[in-house]
Coordinates of C-alpha atoms in Angstrom, one line a residue:
M1 CA -21.7 -28.9 29.0
S2 CA -21.0 -31.6 26.4
S3 CA -17.5 -32.3 25.0
E4 CA -18.6 -30.8 21.7
E5 CA -19.7 -27.6 23.3
E6 CA -16.5 -27.4 25.4
A7 CA -14.4 -27.9 22.2
K8 CA -16.4 -25.1 20.5
A9 CA -16.0 -22.7 23.4
K10 CA -12.2 -23.5 23.6
N11 CA -11.9 -22.8 19.8
V12 CA -13.7 -19.5 20.2
S13 CA -11.4 -18.6 23.1
Y14 CA -8.3 -19.2 21.0
R15 CA -9.7 -17.5 17.9
R16 CA -10.7 -14.3 19.7
W17 CA -7.0 -13.5 20.3
I18 CA -6.2 -14.0 16.7
V19 CA -9.2 -11.7 15.8
L20 CA -7.9 -9.1 18.3
T21 CA -4.5 -9.1 16.8
S22 CA -5.9 -8.9 13.3
G23 CA -8.1 -6.0 14.3
F24 CA -5.1 -4.2 15.8
F25 CA -3.2 -4.3 12.6
V26 CA -6.2 -3.3 10.5
I27 CA -6.8 -0.2 12.7
F28 CA -3.0 0.4 12.7
L29 CA -2.9 0.6 8.9
C30 CA -6.2 2.4 8.3
H31 CA -5.8 5.1 10.9
G32 CA -2.2 5.7 10.1
F33 CA -3.1 6.4 6.5
A34 CA -6.6 7.7 6.2
F35 CA -6.3 10.6 8.6
H36 CA -2.6 11.5 7.9
L37 CA -2.5 12.3 4.2
S38 CA -0.9 15.6 5.1
V39 CA 2.5 14.0 4.4
L40 CA 1.4 13.8 0.8
F41 CA 0.0 17.3 0.7
P42 CA 3.2 19.2 -0.1
E43 CA 4.1 16.6 -2.8
L44 CA 0.7 16.9 -4.5
L45 CA 1.0 20.7 -4.5
R46 CA 4.4 20.6 -6.2
T47 CA 3.4 17.9 -8.7
F48 CA 0.2 19.3 -10.0
G49 CA 0.5 23.0 -9.1
R50 CA -3.1 23.3 -8.1
S51 CA -4.5 25.5 -5.3
K52 CA -4.4 24.4 -1.6
A53 CA -8.2 24.4 -1.6
E54 CA -8.5 21.9 -4.5
T55 CA -5.6 19.7 -3.2
A56 CA -7.3 19.6 0.3
L57 CA -10.3 17.9 -1.3
V58 CA -8.4 14.6 -1.4
Q59 CA -8.1 14.1 2.3
S60 CA -11.3 15.9 3.1
I61 CA -13.4 13.6 0.9
T62 CA -11.5 10.5 2.2
A63 CA -12.3 11.3 5.8
G64 CA -15.8 12.6 4.9
L65 CA -16.9 9.4 3.2
L66 CA -15.4 7.4 6.0
F67 CA -18.0 9.0 8.3
V68 CA -20.9 9.0 5.9
A69 CA -20.5 5.5 4.6
G70 CA -20.6 4.0 8.1
T71 CA -24.3 3.4 8.1
P72 CA -24.7 1.5 4.8
W73 CA -21.6 -0.6 5.7
G74 CA -23.2 -1.3 9.1
K75 CA -26.2 -2.8 7.2
S76 CA -23.8 -4.9 5.1
V77 CA -22.1 -6.3 8.3
S78 CA -25.5 -7.2 9.7
R79 CA -26.5 -9.1 6.5
Y80 CA -23.2 -10.6 5.3
G81 CA -20.9 -10.5 8.4
A82 CA -17.8 -8.6 9.3
R83 CA -15.4 -10.9 7.4
I84 CA -17.0 -10.5 3.9
T85 CA -17.5 -6.7 4.5
G86 CA -14.0 -6.3 5.7
I87 CA -12.5 -8.1 2.8
T88 CA -14.6 -6.1 0.4
G89 CA -13.4 -2.9 2.0
S90 CA -9.8 -4.0 2.0
L91 CA -10.0 -4.7 -1.8
L92 CA -11.5 -1.2 -2.4
V93 CA -8.7 0.4 -0.3
T94 CA -6.0 -1.5 -2.3
L95 CA -7.6 -0.7 -5.7
G96 CA -8.0 3.0 -4.8
L97 CA -4.3 3.3 -3.8
V98 CA -3.0 1.3 -6.8
F99 CA -5.1 3.3 -9.3
S100 CA -3.8 6.5 -7.6
F101 CA -0.4 5.6 -9.0
F102 CA -1.6 6.5 -12.5
A103 CA -3.4 9.8 -11.4
K104 CA -2.8 12.6 -13.9
G105 CA -4.4 15.3 -11.7
I106 CA -6.2 16.1 -8.4
P107 CA -9.6 15.1 -9.8
D108 CA -8.2 11.6 -10.5
L109 CA -7.0 11.4 -6.9
I110 CA -10.3 12.6 -5.6
V111 CA -12.0 9.6 -7.3
T112 CA -9.4 6.9 -6.6
L113 CA -8.0 7.9 -3.2
G114 CA -10.9 10.0 -1.9
V115 CA -14.0 8.1 -3.0
V116 CA -12.8 4.5 -3.6
S117 CA -10.3 4.2 -0.8
G118 CA -12.5 6.4 1.5
I119 CA -15.4 4.1 1.2
G120 CA -13.2 1.1 1.6
F121 CA -11.7 2.5 4.8
S122 CA -15.1 2.9 6.2
A123 CA -15.9 -0.8 5.6
T124 CA -12.7 -1.9 7.2
F125 CA -13.2 0.3 10.3
I126 CA -16.7 -1.0 11.0
S127 CA -15.8 -4.6 10.3
A128 CA -12.7 -4.6 12.6
S129 CA -14.6 -3.1 15.5
T130 CA -17.6 -5.4 14.9
S131 CA -15.4 -8.5 15.0
I132 CA -14.1 -7.5 18.4
G133 CA -17.6 -6.9 19.6
E134 CA -18.6 -10.4 18.5
Y135 CA -15.7 -12.2 20.3
F136 CA -15.5 -10.2 23.5
E137 CA -18.1 -9.3 26.1
G138 CA -18.4 -7.1 29.2
K139 CA -15.2 -5.6 30.6
S140 CA -13.0 -7.7 28.3
K141 CA -14.8 -6.0 25.3
L142 CA -13.9 -2.6 26.7
T143 CA -10.3 -3.7 27.2
A144 CA -10.2 -5.1 23.6
L145 CA -11.5 -1.8 22.2
A146 CA -8.9 0.1 24.2
F147 CA -6.3 -2.2 22.6
L148 CA -7.6 -1.2 19.2
T149 CA -7.4 2.4 20.2
F150 CA -3.8 1.8 21.1
G151 CA -3.3 0.4 17.5
S152 CA -4.8 3.6 16.1
G153 CA -2.4 5.7 18.1
C154 CA 0.6 3.6 17.0
G155 CA -0.6 4.0 13.4
G156 CA -0.8 7.7 13.7
V157 CA 2.8 7.8 15.0
I158 CA 4.5 5.2 12.7
I159 CA 2.7 5.3 9.3
P160 CA 3.4 9.1 8.6
F161 CA 7.1 8.4 9.2
M162 CA 7.0 5.4 7.0
M163 CA 5.2 7.3 4.2
K164 CA 7.8 10.1 4.4
T165 CA 10.6 7.5 4.0
L166 CA 8.8 6.0 1.0
I167 CA 8.3 9.4 -0.6
D168 CA 12.0 10.2 -0.2
E169 CA 13.0 6.9 -1.8
Y170 CA 10.3 6.3 -4.5
G171 CA 8.3 9.5 -4.8
W172 CA 4.6 9.9 -3.8
R173 CA 3.4 7.6 -6.6
G174 CA 5.7 4.8 -5.4
C175 CA 4.6 5.5 -1.8
L176 CA 0.9 5.0 -2.7
L177 CA 1.7 1.8 -4.7
I178 CA 3.7 0.2 -1.9
T179 CA 1.1 1.3 0.6
G180 CA -1.6 -0.2 -1.5
G181 CA 0.2 -3.5 -1.4
L182 CA 0.6 -3.2 2.3
M183 CA -3.2 -2.5 2.7
A184 CA -3.9 -5.7 0.7
N185 CA -2.7 -7.7 3.8
M186 CA -6.0 -6.6 5.5
V187 CA -7.6 -9.3 3.3
C188 CA -5.7 -11.9 5.3
F189 CA -6.4 -10.2 8.6
F190 CA -10.2 -10.4 7.9
A191 CA -10.0 -13.9 6.6
V192 CA -9.4 -15.2 10.1
C193 CA -12.3 -13.2 11.5
K194 CA -14.9 -15.9 11.4
P195 CA -18.3 -14.3 12.1
V196 CA -20.1 -15.6 15.2
S197 CA -23.5 -14.7 13.8
V198 CA -24.5 -13.6 10.3
G199 CA -27.7 -12.5 8.7
I200 CA -29.4 -10.8 11.5
S201 CA -31.3 -8.7 9.0
H202 CA -32.8 -11.9 7.5
I203 CA -34.6 -12.8 10.7
K204 CA -36.0 -9.4 11.4
A205 CA -39.5 -10.5 10.4
N206 CA -39.5 -12.8 13.4
D207 CA -38.5 -10.0 15.7
F208 CA -40.5 -7.1 14.5
D209 CA -42.2 -6.1 11.3
E210 CA -41.0 -3.4 8.9
N211 CA -43.7 -1.0 10.1
S212 CA -42.6 -1.3 13.7
K213 CA -39.0 -0.6 12.7
Q214 CA -40.1 2.5 10.7
N215 CA -42.2 3.7 13.6
N216 CA -39.3 3.3 16.0
F217 CA -37.1 5.4 13.6
T218 CA -39.7 8.1 13.2
A219 CA -40.3 8.2 17.0
S220 CA -36.5 8.5 17.6
L221 CA -36.2 11.2 15.0
K222 CA -39.0 13.3 16.5
S223 CA -37.5 12.8 20.0
L224 CA -34.1 14.0 18.8
V225 CA -35.6 17.1 17.0
A226 CA -37.3 18.0 20.3
N227 CA -34.0 17.5 22.3
K228 CA -32.5 21.0 22.3
V229 CA -29.4 19.9 24.2
Y230 CA -28.7 17.2 21.5
I231 CA -29.1 19.8 18.7
V232 CA -26.6 22.2 20.3
H233 CA -24.2 19.3 20.9
V234 CA -24.4 18.3 17.2
I235 CA -23.7 21.9 16.1
A236 CA -20.7 22.0 18.5
M237 CA -19.3 18.7 17.1
C238 CA -19.7 20.0 13.6
C239 CA -17.5 23.0 14.6
T240 CA -14.9 20.7 16.2
I241 CA -14.2 17.6 14.1
P242 CA -14.0 19.3 10.7
V243 CA -11.6 21.9 12.2
I244 CA -9.4 19.1 13.6
N245 CA -9.2 17.2 10.3
S246 CA -8.7 20.3 8.3
S247 CA -5.8 21.4 10.5
L248 CA -4.2 17.9 10.1
T249 CA -4.4 18.2 6.3
F250 CA -2.3 21.4 6.3
M251 CA 0.0 20.7 9.2
I252 CA 3.1 19.4 7.3
D253 CA 2.8 22.2 4.8
F254 CA 2.4 24.7 7.6
L255 CA 5.5 23.4 9.3
M256 CA 7.4 23.7 6.0
T257 CA 6.4 27.4 5.8
K258 CA 7.9 27.8 9.3
G259 CA 11.3 26.8 8.0
F260 CA 11.6 23.3 9.3
D261 CA 13.3 20.6 7.2
S262 CA 11.4 17.6 6.1
E263 CA 12.7 15.3 8.8
T264 CA 11.8 17.8 11.6
Q265 CA 8.4 18.3 10.1
V266 CA 7.6 14.6 10.5
I267 CA 9.0 14.6 14.0
L268 CA 6.8 17.5 15.0
Y269 CA 3.8 15.8 13.4
I270 CA 4.6 12.7 15.3
C271 CA 4.6 14.8 18.6
L272 CA 1.1 15.9 17.7
N273 CA 0.0 12.3 17.2
V274 CA 1.5 11.2 20.5
G275 CA -0.6 13.9 22.2
V276 CA -3.7 12.6 20.3
A277 CA -3.1 9.1 21.5
F278 CA -2.8 10.2 25.1
G279 CA -5.9 12.5 24.7
G280 CA -7.9 9.5 23.5
V281 CA -7.7 7.8 26.9
L282 CA -8.0 10.9 29.0
P283 CA -11.8 11.2 29.0
G284 CA -12.1 7.7 30.4
L285 CA -9.6 8.5 33.2
L286 CA -11.4 11.7 34.0
K287 CA -14.8 9.9 34.3
K288 CA -13.2 7.2 36.4
Y289 CA -11.5 9.4 38.9
I290 CA -13.8 12.4 38.8
P291 CA -17.1 10.6 38.2
H292 CA -19.3 13.7 38.6
T293 CA -17.6 15.6 35.8
S294 CA -20.1 16.6 33.1
V295 CA -19.6 14.9 29.8
L296 CA -20.2 18.2 28.1
F297 CA -17.7 20.2 30.1
I298 CA -14.9 17.9 29.2
P299 CA -14.9 18.7 25.5
A300 CA -15.7 22.4 26.4
F301 CA -12.5 22.7 28.4
F302 CA -10.2 20.9 25.9
T303 CA -11.7 22.7 22.8
L304 CA -10.8 25.9 24.7
V305 CA -7.3 24.6 25.1
G306 CA -7.2 23.9 21.3
T307 CA -8.4 27.4 20.6
T308 CA -5.5 28.8 22.6
V309 CA -3.0 26.6 20.8
Y310 CA -4.2 27.4 17.3
S311 CA -4.0 31.1 18.1
F312 CA -0.4 30.8 19.2
L313 CA 1.0 28.4 16.6
P314 CA 1.4 30.9 13.8
S315 CA 3.6 33.1 16.0
A316 CA 5.6 30.3 17.6
E317 CA 9.4 30.6 16.8
T318 CA 11.6 28.0 18.4
Y319 CA 11.5 24.2 18.0
T320 CA 10.7 23.8 21.7
H321 CA 7.7 26.1 21.4
H322 CA 6.3 24.0 18.5
V323 CA 6.8 20.7 20.4
V324 CA 5.0 22.0 23.5
L325 CA 2.2 23.5 21.5
L326 CA 1.7 20.5 19.2
V327 CA 1.7 18.0 22.0
T328 CA -0.9 20.1 23.9
L329 CA -2.9 20.5 20.7
G330 CA -2.8 16.7 20.2
V331 CA -4.2 16.1 23.7
A332 CA -7.0 18.6 23.1
L333 CA -7.8 17.0 19.7
G334 CA -7.7 13.4 21.1
V335 CA -10.1 14.3 23.9
S336 CA -12.5 16.1 21.6
V337 CA -12.9 13.3 19.1
T338 CA -13.1 10.6 21.8
T339 CA -16.0 12.3 23.6
V340 CA -18.3 12.1 20.6
T341 CA -20.0 8.8 21.4
M342 CA -19.8 9.3 25.2
T343 CA -21.7 12.6 25.1
T344 CA -24.2 11.4 22.5
M345 CA -25.1 8.3 24.6
K346 CA -25.6 10.5 27.7
L347 CA -27.8 13.0 25.9
V348 CA -30.1 10.8 23.9
G349 CA -30.1 7.5 25.8
L350 CA -30.0 3.9 24.6
H351 CA -33.3 4.0 22.7
D352 CA -32.4 6.9 20.4
Y353 CA -28.6 6.3 20.3
T354 CA -28.4 4.5 17.0
V355 CA -30.4 7.2 15.1
G356 CA -28.8 10.0 17.0
L357 CA -25.2 8.9 16.4
G358 CA -26.0 8.1 12.7
I359 CA -27.3 11.6 12.2
L360 CA -24.3 13.1 13.9
M361 CA -21.8 11.0 11.9
T362 CA -23.5 11.9 8.6
L363 CA -23.4 15.6 9.4
L364 CA -19.8 15.3 10.4
G365 CA -18.9 13.6 7.2
I366 CA -20.6 16.4 5.1
S367 CA -19.1 19.2 7.1
N368 CA -15.6 17.5 7.0
S369 CA -15.8 17.3 3.2
I370 CA -16.2 21.1 2.8
A371 CA -14.1 22.4 5.8
G372 CA -10.7 21.5 4.3
P373 CA -11.3 23.2 0.9
I374 CA -12.6 26.3 2.7
A375 CA -9.5 26.6 4.9
G376 CA -7.4 26.0 1.8
L377 CA -9.2 28.8 0.0
F378 CA -8.3 31.2 2.8
A379 CA -4.7 30.0 2.6
D380 CA -4.6 30.6 -1.1
L381 CA -6.1 34.1 -0.9
T382 CA -3.8 35.2 1.9
E383 CA -0.8 33.2 0.9
S384 CA -0.3 32.3 4.5
Y385 CA -1.6 29.9 7.1
T386 CA -2.0 32.6 9.8
Q387 CA -5.6 33.4 8.9
P388 CA -6.7 29.7 8.5
F389 CA -5.2 28.8 11.9
H390 CA -6.9 31.8 13.5
G391 CA -10.1 30.5 11.8
F392 CA -9.5 27.1 13.4
S393 CA -9.1 28.9 16.7
I394 CA -12.4 30.7 16.2
G395 CA -14.1 27.5 15.2
L396 CA -13.0 25.6 18.4
G397 CA -13.9 28.7 20.4
V398 CA -17.4 28.7 19.1
A399 CA -17.6 24.9 19.8
S400 CA -16.4 25.4 23.4
C401 CA -19.1 28.0 24.0
L402 CA -21.7 25.7 22.5
F403 CA -20.6 22.8 24.7
V404 CA -20.9 25.1 27.8
F405 CA -24.3 26.3 26.7
A406 CA -25.5 22.7 26.1
G407 CA -24.3 21.8 29.6
I408 CA -26.1 24.7 31.2
L409 CA -29.2 24.0 29.1
K410 CA -29.1 20.3 30.2
R411 CA -28.9 21.2 33.9
R412 CA -31.7 23.9 33.6
T413 CA -34.2 21.8 31.7
R414 CA -33.5 18.7 33.9
T415 CA -35.4 16.8 31.2
T416 CA -35.9 13.1 31.8
H417 CA -35.8 12.4 28.0
H418 CA -32.7 10.3 28.0
C419 CA -33.7 8.4 31.2
D420 CA -37.0 7.5 29.6
N421 CA -35.2 6.2 26.6
E422 CA -33.0 4.0 28.7
L423 CA -35.8 2.6 31.0
N424 CA -38.9 2.3 28.7
I425 CA -37.5 -0.3 26.3
T426 CA -40.0 -2.8 24.9
P427 CA -39.0 -6.2 23.7
A428 CA -39.5 -5.0 20.1
V429 CA -37.1 -2.1 20.7
I430 CA -34.5 -4.5 22.2
S431 CA -34.7 -6.6 19.1
N432 CA -34.3 -3.5 17.0
I433 CA -31.2 -2.4 19.0
S434 CA -29.8 -5.9 18.7
S435 CA -30.1 -5.8 14.9
E436 CA -28.2 -2.5 14.9
T437 CA -25.4 -3.5 17.3
R438 CA -22.8 -4.0 14.6
T439 CA -23.4 -0.5 13.3
T440 CA -23.1 1.2 16.7
D441 CA -20.1 -0.9 17.6
F442 CA -18.3 0.9 14.7
N443 CA -19.5 4.3 15.9
I444 CA -18.5 3.7 19.5
H445 CA -14.9 2.8 18.4
H446 CA -14.6 5.0 15.4
T447 CA -14.1 8.3 17.3
A448 CA -10.8 7.1 18.7
F449 CA -9.3 6.8 15.2
I450 CA -9.4 10.4 14.1

């Protein structure tokens, strides 16, 4: 190796730790805010006096667009690199939060916070995880992604507490304005993420022609439609993730109706997020120490645990009961969202993974956007959270049954569909997969952030 190559390798070695640190803080900020707007929910109800169903649209659309916009932002990363895409997303997040300061109603917040910031969050998520994928390989890459997951857990614990403090001092408008300034720091974080390779999409003509790419997509789509286990798995996930995000939207307001003061509400909510952080690493530990555990029975068991907790939460009375139930619920939720990519990869194989996960994420985004308002509508009609939480329990119960059914169906059919996808990979398909790596890197990491 020449001295120039050695210097370049040394520079990359140093830079990757800077990139990892930057990615940690990006995920810390994005996860802590995007999925924990429930701290704002009671304030928005009091300010605008609108229904719970309408107010829930703000967080539902934010999270929904974060899922749905992942695919187009993945294409942007492939063409322009993670740095430019991440900076663009950071500016969108900041502008959305700053403009929310001037909101005169829930529709304004749906546009500024839900649409503008939601799309921006999607860009920052995919760019941060892609940067890690470019600078780390093999086991070190898995360790780096685990470190980002730790950042998401820290954000889920600290940011809600910070937002509550800002609301108490400056009101919810001041909270959004200050948070917008905080999010602007992501521009600096992405500025140091020099892309290793940019413009993969420009050289696709040398790897495979457009017709070949389209044929691969069509073949994957037909294969997925014929994969009954995958279809059942998608339906089960669409009964799981929207329930989780909907319950998080109303959690602070729910705890308020139980008679807890504002400080205790935040503490209990943090207990929930501590459980989510632990649940995020639990599937990996189970697969490591119990290698023959079915990837479908893991979410089946923990969604059943979530079903039980949701059914008992409305009748819980003491502070201790709430702590135990919320930590347990957090573990169940963390496991459920973390197994999305793991189960998808096992069911469809490497060949169809990009298309299969893209379809799943799109459907999750759509279902997530409508689940919150539906739950809010039931809360408005009954003037209580008892029925919505029982509905959450039923939703996870159905999901648990579907996961079990998918596991049984997978064993009975004993199809070699996913094995064929992993083994029969042509050079053209390998090139196709390489061009989509940035998009799938986001999806692999994204499930740990919910």
